[in-house]
Amino acid sequence: MDVALRMDTDNKKSGSDTHAYLAPLFLGTAGENSDAFERALLAVVREHIDWRRNFHPEDPPSISVADQHQPTFAVAIERTEHALRDLSARLKRSAPMFSPRYVGHMASDLLLPGLLAYLATTLYNPNNVSAETAPVTADLEIEVGQQLARMCGFNTDPACGPAAYGHLTSGGTVANYEALWLHRAIRFWPLALAQALADDAQIMSIIAKATADAACESWRLVNLDLDAIVKLYTRVNEVLAQRADTDLLRARIAAQRFERLGAVDFLGRHGIATPIVICPRTAHYSWPKAMQLLGLGDGQLWYADVDAHMRISPAAVGKLLDRAWRARVPVLAVVAVLGTTEFGTIDPVHELVALRKVCAARGQAFALHVDAAWGGYLATLFRNADGTPIPHEQVRSRFRYFPSSRVYRAFTSLGRADSVTVDPHKLGYLPYGAGAFVGRDRRMTEFVGQRPVYIYDEANICDEGNRAPACGRLAQLGDYILEGSKSGAAAAAAYVSHQVLPLDAEHFGRICGHTIRATEYLFEQLQATSVRMAGSCTIVMPVEPDTNLVCIGVNPSGNRSLARMNRFARALFRHFALDAARPQACEFIGSHTSVLRKNLSAAAARRMARKLRFDPDSFVLTASDPALEADHLFLLRHTLMNPWLSNDGESGNFVGRYCEFLERAIARTLADEW
Ligand SMILES: *Cc1c(COP(=O)(O)O)cnc(C)c1O
């Protein structure tokens, strides 16, 4: 990695070192790096024009000088300029996400290498739906998928067992849809096989062996795990390839698949209940949407309780799995969240891995999907450049509190999941349109491929040493993913960004580490603020941060009513809301969240009431009058991903300034009517 910015990270480095490391990587709050940016952009535009000119230079020009001197020409140019000026004026009302004063949603300034690559590639406008429409960037996308898979801890070397794959999506939402679509196709395939070839003694004996059940009962078939299904699939295809009527037999299987028959017909034929998915109560709202979209119904999304730290409770998942097992309901997937959208908390992936083993012993199978849309890139903190995990103590030595042993184990167990969602357009600091899906076995794609695998004759995958020409079947993205036409610019952006900052602790991890340290600093500063303000209010983080997202609750002294506290917090939030008409007037921009009582256990609700000093009885499951606001807890929510937030280096102590502003905003709100 000669282009990589290498720096020694062995010991705790001073803040200014990190600052120096980050300084060339972003445009800067006042565009300090604009010279370098403009230079690079101009070079990119010139390169592109060169490219055009060198493609059949003998062709006559499409636009002549005479054309350019037509009066209508100047009018059109002027109209374009005018429209762009108008757009610019409007865009200035955007959320100023580049600024360390923006601590709202999951957005920040962008990494320059990725941004430049994105802009450069847009000029060429490749469509990553297929290798034909994106001869360059489809390969880059597959390579990015490999990088993300390695970041998660998956094997990517086919010589060492099942090799992972990954690709970009428009965002985490679509990656989550894909996870369920894919796992459903895989899970139900053995049922289709047994139905289609029930009269084929050889195939049936292969199935009987795979299920250890001579009767090939549906309940057994629907409870094969991913490895067993892939093995069965491979074996059956080997056998079918030897038959004279291969195509006919394959068509018979296809005719029995869920994807062909639809839910009612398929499940009815097999006497199988609609499968369920288990996720934590903190899950992103893309999960119920996924269930609706797949026709499974969001009622089949079973929510597992979370503990007081807003992490999924493995015991609660265990109970739901027991219930499904007793009722003979197939479990399509269990979803863990690595970095919840509201609190940044980390579900114990390792405990769900253990649970999967326990269930396997009784014959119950499910896919384990980790929704790491937010927290995925934090995995770089735990990885050496060679891919080996960094020992817990060594990771810890770089922080005050992070990572707890549960958080450490969750991250280092990521590679045990079956699939993962991760968003390069969140903590990857890349422009939007870059989510990603990672699956632990490339053969998973064959279950959703729209064209039969055997029409692709090349090798299945590119390896680092052997990247040209195309990456074979995997580069035909549109064949096995949900989306069609898609930007190649997103893939180029991720590729270039990862080239400059490889996904390990020494490189990309330095940015992540910086944001965690900023959060730890805020945690401490807020305690100091809370002591200073003790006479007038209680300020706490009701959920201790696992990562770099925090929620803050404020209760005026003496107030015991949650509804009243919520009214106060809403009034306080007005000081943190973006005023798009006058963005300069905003000192800090935050976001907010509401923790619903129904998503908390009684113990967790009491704990929050104790911390914020309101009466636990004023926190009710369903408010008789919605205006009473007593069924939820309104909190300020802050994402701390901006590279210039921390007190490190010369960039100004924005965390400290935030706390001062919070103090003033509280004082003003207290003085106001609320
Ligand atoms: C952001 C997020 C999503 C959705 O991702 P998009 O890129 O916004 O579509 C899903 N899950 C979690 C945990 C997230 O934080």
mmCIF file of N, CA, C and O in Angstrom, residues 447-528:
data_model
loop_
_atom_site.group_PDB
_atom_site.id
_atom_site.type_symbol
_atom_site.label_atom_id
_atom_site.label_comp_id
_atom_site.label_asym_id
_atom_site.label_seq_id
_atom_site.Cartn_x
_atom_site.Cartn_y
_atom_site.Cartn_z
ATOM 1 N N PHE A 447 -28.478 -18.251 -5.390
ATOM 2 C CA PHE A 447 -29.876 -18.548 -5.069
ATOM 3 C C PHE A 447 -30.830 -17.451 -5.548
ATOM 4 O O PHE A 447 -32.026 -17.662 -5.595
ATOM 5 N N VAL A 448 -30.268 -16.278 -5.832
ATOM 6 C CA VAL A 448 -31.131 -15.199 -6.315
ATOM 7 C C VAL A 448 -30.770 -14.755 -7.732
ATOM 8 O O VAL A 448 -31.402 -13.858 -8.274
ATOM 9 N N GLY A 449 -29.733 -15.382 -8.306
ATOM 10 C CA GLY A 449 -29.306 -15.003 -9.646
ATOM 11 C C GLY A 449 -30.468 -15.123 -10.627
ATOM 12 O O GLY A 449 -31.215 -16.099 -10.597
ATOM 13 N N GLN A 450 -30.625 -14.126 -11.445
ATOM 14 C CA GLN A 450 -31.737 -14.142 -12.389
ATOM 15 C C GLN A 450 -31.387 -14.944 -13.639
ATOM 16 O O GLN A 450 -32.257 -15.366 -14.375
ATOM 17 N N ARG A 451 -30.088 -15.103 -13.847
ATOM 18 C CA ARG A 451 -29.661 -15.934 -14.969
ATOM 19 C C ARG A 451 -28.903 -17.115 -14.390
ATOM 20 O O ARG A 451 -28.220 -16.971 -13.370
ATOM 21 N N PRO A 452 -29.019 -18.274 -15.029
ATOM 22 C CA PRO A 452 -28.316 -19.431 -14.463
ATOM 23 C C PRO A 452 -26.806 -19.198 -14.416
ATOM 24 O O PRO A 452 -26.233 -18.555 -15.298
ATOM 25 N N VAL A 453 -26.196 -19.730 -13.369
ATOM 26 C CA VAL A 453 -24.773 -19.522 -13.144
ATOM 27 C C VAL A 453 -23.913 -20.016 -14.295
ATOM 28 O O VAL A 453 -22.916 -19.401 -14.649
ATOM 29 N N TYR A 454 -24.328 -21.144 -14.900
ATOM 30 C CA TYR A 454 -23.435 -21.775 -15.874
ATOM 31 C C TYR A 454 -23.272 -20.965 -17.147
ATOM 32 O O TYR A 454 -22.468 -21.292 -17.997
ATOM 33 N N ILE A 455 -24.047 -19.879 -17.325
ATOM 34 C CA ILE A 455 -23.796 -19.082 -18.525
ATOM 35 C C ILE A 455 -22.573 -18.187 -18.344
ATOM 36 O O ILE A 455 -22.072 -17.601 -19.276
ATOM 37 N N TYR A 456 -22.096 -18.078 -17.102
ATOM 38 C CA TYR A 456 -20.872 -17.311 -16.864
ATOM 39 C C TYR A 456 -19.718 -18.287 -16.877
ATOM 40 O O TYR A 456 -19.671 -19.194 -16.062
ATOM 41 N N ASP A 457 -18.807 -18.094 -17.800
ATOM 42 C CA ASP A 457 -17.759 -19.112 -17.864
ATOM 43 C C ASP A 457 -16.463 -18.691 -17.171
ATOM 44 O O ASP A 457 -15.648 -19.520 -16.830
ATOM 45 N N GLU A 458 -16.296 -17.394 -16.916
ATOM 46 C CA GLU A 458 -15.016 -16.989 -16.337
ATOM 47 C C GLU A 458 -14.905 -17.469 -14.884
ATOM 48 O O GLU A 458 -15.867 -17.936 -14.308
ATOM 49 N N ALA A 459 -13.742 -17.232 -14.332
ATOM 50 C CA ALA A 459 -13.525 -17.525 -12.923
ATOM 51 C C ALA A 459 -14.519 -16.683 -12.131
ATOM 52 O O ALA A 459 -14.973 -15.643 -12.579
ATOM 53 N N ASN A 460 -14.827 -17.155 -10.945
ATOM 54 C CA ASN A 460 -15.915 -16.566 -10.203
ATOM 55 C C ASN A 460 -15.596 -15.221 -9.562
ATOM 56 O O ASN A 460 -16.470 -14.461 -9.204
ATOM 57 N N ILE A 461 -14.356 -14.917 -9.395
ATOM 58 C CA ILE A 461 -14.029 -13.758 -8.574
ATOM 59 C C ILE A 461 -12.659 -13.223 -8.937
ATOM 60 O O ILE A 461 -11.806 -13.945 -9.393
ATOM 61 N N CYS A 462 -12.491 -11.958 -8.728
ATOM 62 C CA CYS A 462 -11.165 -11.404 -8.925
ATOM 63 C C CYS A 462 -10.418 -11.488 -7.604
ATOM 64 O O CYS A 462 -11.005 -11.377 -6.545
ATOM 65 N N ASP A 463 -9.152 -11.692 -7.659
ATOM 66 C CA ASP A 463 -8.328 -11.620 -6.458
ATOM 67 C C ASP A 463 -7.407 -10.445 -6.643
ATOM 68 O O ASP A 463 -7.183 -9.987 -7.752
ATOM 69 N N GLU A 464 -6.858 -10.011 -5.533
ATOM 70 C CA GLU A 464 -6.078 -8.782 -5.605
ATOM 71 C C GLU A 464 -4.995 -8.824 -6.675
ATOM 72 O O GLU A 464 -4.818 -7.877 -7.414
ATOM 73 N N GLY A 465 -4.286 -9.963 -6.732
ATOM 74 C CA GLY A 465 -3.183 -10.055 -7.675
ATOM 75 C C GLY A 465 -3.657 -10.167 -9.120
ATOM 76 O O GLY A 465 -2.908 -9.903 -10.050
ATOM 77 N N ASN A 466 -4.926 -10.532 -9.278
ATOM 78 C CA ASN A 466 -5.390 -10.877 -10.611
ATOM 79 C C ASN A 466 -6.699 -10.145 -10.881
ATOM 80 O O ASN A 466 -7.763 -10.712 -10.911
ATOM 81 N N ARG A 467 -6.602 -8.847 -11.059
ATOM 82 C CA ARG A 467 -7.814 -8.056 -11.077
ATOM 83 C C ARG A 467 -8.383 -7.874 -12.484
ATOM 84 O O ARG A 467 -9.508 -7.469 -12.646
ATOM 85 N N ALA A 468 -7.574 -8.116 -13.481
ATOM 86 C CA ALA A 468 -8.079 -7.920 -14.834
ATOM 87 C C ALA A 468 -8.287 -9.293 -15.483
ATOM 88 O O ALA A 468 -7.633 -10.245 -15.095
ATOM 89 N N PRO A 469 -9.171 -9.455 -16.428
ATOM 90 C CA PRO A 469 -10.056 -8.420 -16.988
ATOM 91 C C PRO A 469 -11.266 -8.181 -16.081
ATOM 92 O O PRO A 469 -11.190 -7.367 -15.164
ATOM 93 N N ALA A 470 -12.359 -8.854 -16.276
ATOM 94 C CA ALA A 470 -13.519 -8.596 -15.430
ATOM 95 C C ALA A 470 -13.577 -9.627 -14.322
ATOM 96 O O ALA A 470 -12.920 -10.652 -14.374
ATOM 97 N N CYS A 471 -14.352 -9.353 -13.316
ATOM 98 C CA CYS A 471 -14.418 -10.235 -12.168
ATOM 99 C C CYS A 471 -15.421 -11.351 -12.351
ATOM 100 O O CYS A 471 -15.942 -11.896 -11.388
ATOM 101 N N GLY A 472 -15.753 -11.673 -13.572
ATOM 102 C CA GLY A 472 -16.636 -12.798 -13.792
ATOM 103 C C GLY A 472 -18.035 -12.522 -13.314
ATOM 104 O O GLY A 472 -18.512 -11.392 -13.337
ATOM 105 N N ARG A 473 -18.678 -13.568 -12.834
ATOM 106 C CA ARG A 473 -20.092 -13.473 -12.527
ATOM 107 C C ARG A 473 -20.415 -12.374 -11.525
ATOM 108 O O ARG A 473 -21.413 -11.677 -11.645
ATOM 109 N N LEU A 474 -19.568 -12.229 -10.495
ATOM 110 C CA LEU A 474 -19.898 -11.254 -9.456
ATOM 111 C C LEU A 474 -19.978 -9.834 -9.985
ATOM 112 O O LEU A 474 -20.683 -8.997 -9.429
ATOM 113 N N ALA A 475 -19.251 -9.550 -11.067
ATOM 114 C CA ALA A 475 -19.306 -8.194 -11.617
ATOM 115 C C ALA A 475 -20.618 -7.933 -12.360
ATOM 116 O O ALA A 475 -20.915 -6.797 -12.711
ATOM 117 N N GLN A 476 -21.400 -8.985 -12.587
ATOM 118 C CA GLN A 476 -22.729 -8.809 -13.207
ATOM 119 C C GLN A 476 -23.716 -8.524 -12.094
ATOM 120 O O GLN A 476 -24.587 -9.330 -11.763
ATOM 121 N N LEU A 477 -23.551 -7.347 -11.486
ATOM 122 C CA LEU A 477 -24.265 -7.066 -10.241
ATOM 123 C C LEU A 477 -25.784 -7.139 -10.368
ATOM 124 O O LEU A 477 -26.463 -7.680 -9.502
ATOM 125 N N GLY A 478 -26.296 -6.571 -11.471
ATOM 126 C CA GLY A 478 -27.752 -6.517 -11.619
ATOM 127 C C GLY A 478 -28.391 -7.897 -11.565
ATOM 128 O O GLY A 478 -29.580 -8.026 -11.275
ATOM 129 N N ASP A 479 -27.610 -8.926 -11.807
ATOM 130 C CA ASP A 479 -28.143 -10.279 -11.834
ATOM 131 C C ASP A 479 -28.586 -10.757 -10.451
ATOM 132 O O ASP A 479 -29.560 -11.474 -10.331
ATOM 133 N N TYR A 480 -27.874 -10.346 -9.403
ATOM 134 C CA TYR A 480 -28.157 -10.954 -8.092
ATOM 135 C C TYR A 480 -28.386 -9.944 -6.976
ATOM 136 O O TYR A 480 -28.380 -10.313 -5.811
ATOM 137 N N ILE A 481 -28.527 -8.667 -7.328
ATOM 138 C CA ILE A 481 -28.847 -7.698 -6.282
ATOM 139 C C ILE A 481 -30.215 -7.077 -6.578
ATOM 140 O O ILE A 481 -30.791 -7.305 -7.637
ATOM 141 N N LEU A 482 -30.710 -6.293 -5.639
ATOM 142 C CA LEU A 482 -32.060 -5.746 -5.809
ATOM 143 C C LEU A 482 -32.114 -4.619 -6.818
ATOM 144 O O LEU A 482 -33.113 -4.435 -7.500
ATOM 145 N N GLU A 483 -31.038 -3.855 -6.884
ATOM 146 C CA GLU A 483 -31.083 -2.676 -7.735
ATOM 147 C C GLU A 483 -30.719 -2.984 -9.180
ATOM 148 O O GLU A 483 -30.113 -4.010 -9.471
ATOM 149 N N GLY A 484 -31.089 -2.062 -10.052
ATOM 150 C CA GLY A 484 -30.685 -2.128 -11.447
ATOM 151 C C GLY A 484 -29.596 -1.098 -11.674
ATOM 152 O O GLY A 484 -28.569 -1.125 -11.001
ATOM 153 N N SER A 485 -29.841 -0.164 -12.572
ATOM 154 C CA SER A 485 -28.832 0.864 -12.846
ATOM 155 C C SER A 485 -28.370 1.505 -11.549
ATOM 156 O O SER A 485 -29.174 1.839 -10.683
ATOM 157 N N LYS A 486 -27.079 1.634 -11.421
ATOM 158 C CA LYS A 486 -26.528 2.209 -10.197
ATOM 159 C C LYS A 486 -25.215 2.888 -10.507
ATOM 160 O O LYS A 486 -24.508 2.503 -11.449
ATOM 161 N N SER A 487 -24.890 3.873 -9.678
ATOM 162 C CA SER A 487 -23.734 4.699 -9.977
ATOM 163 C C SER A 487 -22.402 3.956 -9.783
ATOM 164 O O SER A 487 -22.184 3.314 -8.741
ATOM 165 N N GLY A 488 -21.537 4.038 -10.770
ATOM 166 C CA GLY A 488 -20.188 3.503 -10.610
ATOM 167 C C GLY A 488 -19.330 4.471 -9.811
ATOM 168 O O GLY A 488 -18.272 4.105 -9.294
ATOM 169 N N ALA A 489 -19.797 5.711 -9.715
ATOM 170 C CA ALA A 489 -19.033 6.725 -8.985
ATOM 171 C C ALA A 489 -18.917 6.352 -7.509
ATOM 172 O O ALA A 489 -17.873 6.556 -6.884
ATOM 173 N N ALA A 490 -19.983 5.789 -6.952
ATOM 174 C CA ALA A 490 -19.952 5.402 -5.538
ATOM 175 C C ALA A 490 -18.865 4.346 -5.311
ATOM 176 O O ALA A 490 -18.121 4.395 -4.324
ATOM 177 N N ALA A 491 -18.766 3.398 -6.242
ATOM 178 C CA ALA A 491 -17.763 2.338 -6.106
ATOM 179 C C ALA A 491 -16.358 2.917 -6.218
ATOM 180 O O ALA A 491 -15.464 2.572 -5.435
ATOM 181 N N ALA A 492 -16.171 3.829 -7.183
ATOM 182 C CA ALA A 492 -14.850 4.438 -7.342
ATOM 183 C C ALA A 492 -14.490 5.245 -6.098
ATOM 184 O O ALA A 492 -13.339 5.232 -5.642
ATOM 185 N N ALA A 493 -15.467 5.936 -5.539
ATOM 186 C CA ALA A 493 -15.216 6.741 -4.342
ATOM 187 C C ALA A 493 -14.747 5.860 -3.192
ATOM 188 O O ALA A 493 -13.760 6.153 -2.521
ATOM 189 N N ALA A 494 -15.455 4.754 -2.980
ATOM 190 C CA ALA A 494 -15.077 3.861 -1.887
ATOM 191 C C ALA A 494 -13.703 3.248 -2.162
ATOM 192 O O ALA A 494 -12.858 3.163 -1.266
ATOM 193 N N TYR A 495 -13.469 2.865 -3.400
ATOM 194 C CA TYR A 495 -12.201 2.227 -3.740
ATOM 195 C C TYR A 495 -11.021 3.160 -3.475
ATOM 196 O O TYR A 495 -10.047 2.791 -2.811
ATOM 197 N N VAL A 496 -11.134 4.388 -3.963
ATOM 198 C CA VAL A 496 -10.030 5.339 -3.804
ATOM 199 C C VAL A 496 -9.851 5.709 -2.328
ATOM 200 O O VAL A 496 -8.737 5.787 -1.817
ATOM 201 N N SER A 497 -10.966 5.892 -1.651
ATOM 202 C CA SER A 497 -10.897 6.233 -0.240
ATOM 203 C C SER A 497 -10.175 5.123 0.545
ATOM 204 O O SER A 497 -9.289 5.389 1.363
ATOM 205 N N HIS A 498 -10.522 3.874 0.249
ATOM 206 C CA HIS A 498 -9.896 2.756 0.961
ATOM 207 C C HIS A 498 -8.443 2.551 0.535
ATOM 208 O O HIS A 498 -7.664 1.930 1.247
ATOM 209 N N GLN A 499 -8.110 3.051 -0.641
ATOM 210 C CA GLN A 499 -6.714 2.942 -1.080
ATOM 211 C C GLN A 499 -5.849 3.916 -0.284
ATOM 212 O O GLN A 499 -4.742 3.601 0.123
ATOM 213 N N VAL A 500 -6.388 5.103 -0.062
ATOM 214 C CA VAL A 500 -5.658 6.101 0.720
ATOM 215 C C VAL A 500 -5.692 5.738 2.208
ATOM 216 O O VAL A 500 -4.707 5.913 2.913
ATOM 217 N N LEU A 501 -6.828 5.230 2.637
ATOM 218 C CA LEU A 501 -6.997 4.867 4.046
ATOM 219 C C LEU A 501 -7.462 3.415 4.143
ATOM 220 O O LEU A 501 -8.654 3.140 4.255
ATOM 221 N N PRO A 502 -6.523 2.466 4.100
ATOM 222 C CA PRO A 502 -6.922 1.059 4.223
ATOM 223 C C PRO A 502 -7.716 0.835 5.517
ATOM 224 O O PRO A 502 -7.560 1.576 6.488
ATOM 225 N N LEU A 503 -8.537 -0.208 5.483
ATOM 226 C CA LEU A 503 -9.511 -0.405 6.563
ATOM 227 C C LEU A 503 -8.907 -1.138 7.767
ATOM 228 O O LEU A 503 -9.326 -2.236 8.113
ATOM 229 N N ASP A 504 -7.917 -0.521 8.377
ATOM 230 C CA ASP A 504 -7.337 -1.081 9.586
ATOM 231 C C ASP A 504 -7.092 0.036 10.586
ATOM 232 O O ASP A 504 -7.286 1.210 10.283
ATOM 233 N N ALA A 505 -6.646 -0.354 11.778
ATOM 234 C CA ALA A 505 -6.531 0.619 12.880
ATOM 235 C C ALA A 505 -5.519 1.717 12.578
ATOM 236 O O ALA A 505 -5.670 2.852 13.012
ATOM 237 N N GLU A 506 -4.486 1.353 11.825
ATOM 238 C CA GLU A 506 -3.429 2.319 11.555
ATOM 239 C C GLU A 506 -3.861 3.409 10.590
ATOM 240 O O GLU A 506 -3.232 4.456 10.522
ATOM 241 N N HIS A 507 -4.878 3.139 9.817
ATOM 242 C CA HIS A 507 -5.274 4.089 8.779
ATOM 243 C C HIS A 507 -6.689 4.582 9.002
ATOM 244 O O HIS A 507 -6.908 5.547 9.712
ATOM 245 N N PHE A 508 -7.661 3.887 8.425
ATOM 246 C CA PHE A 508 -9.028 4.367 8.590
ATOM 247 C C PHE A 508 -9.415 4.457 10.067
ATOM 248 O O PHE A 508 -10.124 5.371 10.499
ATOM 249 N N GLY A 509 -8.926 3.496 10.834
ATOM 250 C CA GLY A 509 -9.260 3.441 12.254
ATOM 251 C C GLY A 509 -8.875 4.704 13.008
ATOM 252 O O GLY A 509 -9.439 4.999 14.059
ATOM 253 N N ARG A 510 -7.928 5.458 12.474
ATOM 254 C CA ARG A 510 -7.533 6.683 13.175
ATOM 255 C C ARG A 510 -8.667 7.696 13.166
ATOM 256 O O ARG A 510 -8.828 8.452 14.120
ATOM 257 N N ILE A 511 -9.423 7.739 12.086
ATOM 258 C CA ILE A 511 -10.568 8.657 12.061
ATOM 259 C C ILE A 511 -11.611 8.183 13.070
ATOM 260 O O ILE A 511 -12.108 8.963 13.877
ATOM 261 N N CYS A 512 -11.901 6.893 13.018
ATOM 262 C CA CYS A 512 -12.902 6.345 13.937
ATOM 263 C C CYS A 512 -12.489 6.587 15.385
ATOM 264 O O CYS A 512 -13.299 6.989 16.217
ATOM 265 N N GLY A 513 -11.212 6.323 15.676
ATOM 266 C CA GLY A 513 -10.709 6.497 17.035
ATOM 267 C C GLY A 513 -10.882 7.933 17.493
ATOM 268 O O GLY A 513 -11.267 8.205 18.637
ATOM 269 N N HIS A 514 -10.629 8.839 16.596
ATOM 270 C CA HIS A 514 -10.742 10.253 16.886
ATOM 271 C C HIS A 514 -12.176 10.618 17.307
ATOM 272 O O HIS A 514 -12.382 11.373 18.261
ATOM 273 N N THR A 515 -13.149 10.042 16.611
ATOM 274 C CA THR A 515 -14.546 10.371 16.930
ATOM 275 C C THR A 515 -14.954 9.750 18.275
ATOM 276 O O THR A 515 -15.729 10.329 19.013
ATOM 277 N N ILE A 516 -14.393 8.585 18.565
ATOM 278 C CA ILE A 516 -14.715 7.950 19.859
ATOM 279 C C ILE A 516 -14.102 8.782 20.987
ATOM 280 O O ILE A 516 -14.725 9.003 22.030
ATOM 281 N N ARG A 517 -12.895 9.255 20.764
ATOM 282 C CA ARG A 517 -12.259 10.082 21.810
ATOM 283 C C ARG A 517 -13.036 11.381 22.011
ATOM 284 O O ARG A 517 -13.184 11.851 23.134
ATOM 285 N N ALA A 518 -13.548 11.935 20.926
ATOM 286 C CA ALA A 518 -14.363 13.152 21.061
ATOM 287 C C ALA A 518 -15.593 12.852 21.920
ATOM 288 O O ALA A 518 -15.993 13.663 22.757
ATOM 289 N N THR A 519 -16.164 11.660 21.723
ATOM 290 C CA THR A 519 -17.347 11.282 22.502
ATOM 291 C C THR A 519 -16.987 11.099 23.973
ATOM 292 O O THR A 519 -17.716 11.527 24.862
ATOM 293 N N GLU A 520 -15.845 10.466 24.222
ATOM 294 C CA GLU A 520 -15.423 10.279 25.616
ATOM 295 C C GLU A 520 -15.184 11.629 26.284
ATOM 296 O O GLU A 520 -15.528 11.841 27.444
ATOM 297 N N TYR A 521 -14.627 12.530 25.516
ATOM 298 C CA TYR A 521 -14.370 13.866 26.035
ATOM 299 C C TYR A 521 -15.696 14.566 26.345
ATOM 300 O O TYR A 521 -15.854 15.186 27.404
ATOM 301 N N LEU A 522 -16.656 14.426 25.461
ATOM 302 C CA LEU A 522 -17.974 15.023 25.713
ATOM 303 C C LEU A 522 -18.593 14.415 26.966
ATOM 304 O O LEU A 522 -19.163 15.122 27.794
ATOM 305 N N PHE A 523 -18.462 13.109 27.087
ATOM 306 C CA PHE A 523 -19.011 12.402 28.254
ATOM 307 C C PHE A 523 -18.483 13.039 29.542
ATOM 308 O O PHE A 523 -19.228 13.332 30.468
ATOM 309 N N GLU A 524 -17.186 13.295 29.565
ATOM 310 C CA GLU A 524 -16.587 13.884 30.766
ATOM 311 C C GLU A 524 -16.956 15.354 30.929
ATOM 312 O O GLU A 524 -17.255 15.813 32.031
ATOM 313 N N GLN A 525 -16.907 16.088 29.824
ATOM 314 C CA GLN A 525 -17.254 17.509 29.896
ATOM 315 C C GLN A 525 -18.695 17.704 30.345
ATOM 316 O O GLN A 525 -19.006 18.631 31.089
ATOM 317 N N LEU A 526 -19.548 16.794 29.902
ATOM 318 C CA LEU A 526 -20.956 16.925 30.252
ATOM 319 C C LEU A 526 -21.152 16.692 31.754
ATOM 320 O O LEU A 526 -22.001 17.320 32.382
ATOM 321 N N GLN A 527 -20.334 15.798 32.312
ATOM 322 C CA GLN A 527 -20.421 15.586 33.757
ATOM 323 C C GLN A 527 -20.049 16.863 34.495
ATOM 324 O O GLN A 527 -20.699 17.257 35.463
ATOM 325 N N ALA A 528 -19.016 17.535 33.996
ATOM 326 C CA ALA A 528 -18.602 18.799 34.615
ATOM 327 C C ALA A 528 -19.727 19.833 34.475
ATOM 328 O O ALA A 528 -20.052 20.544 35.432
#
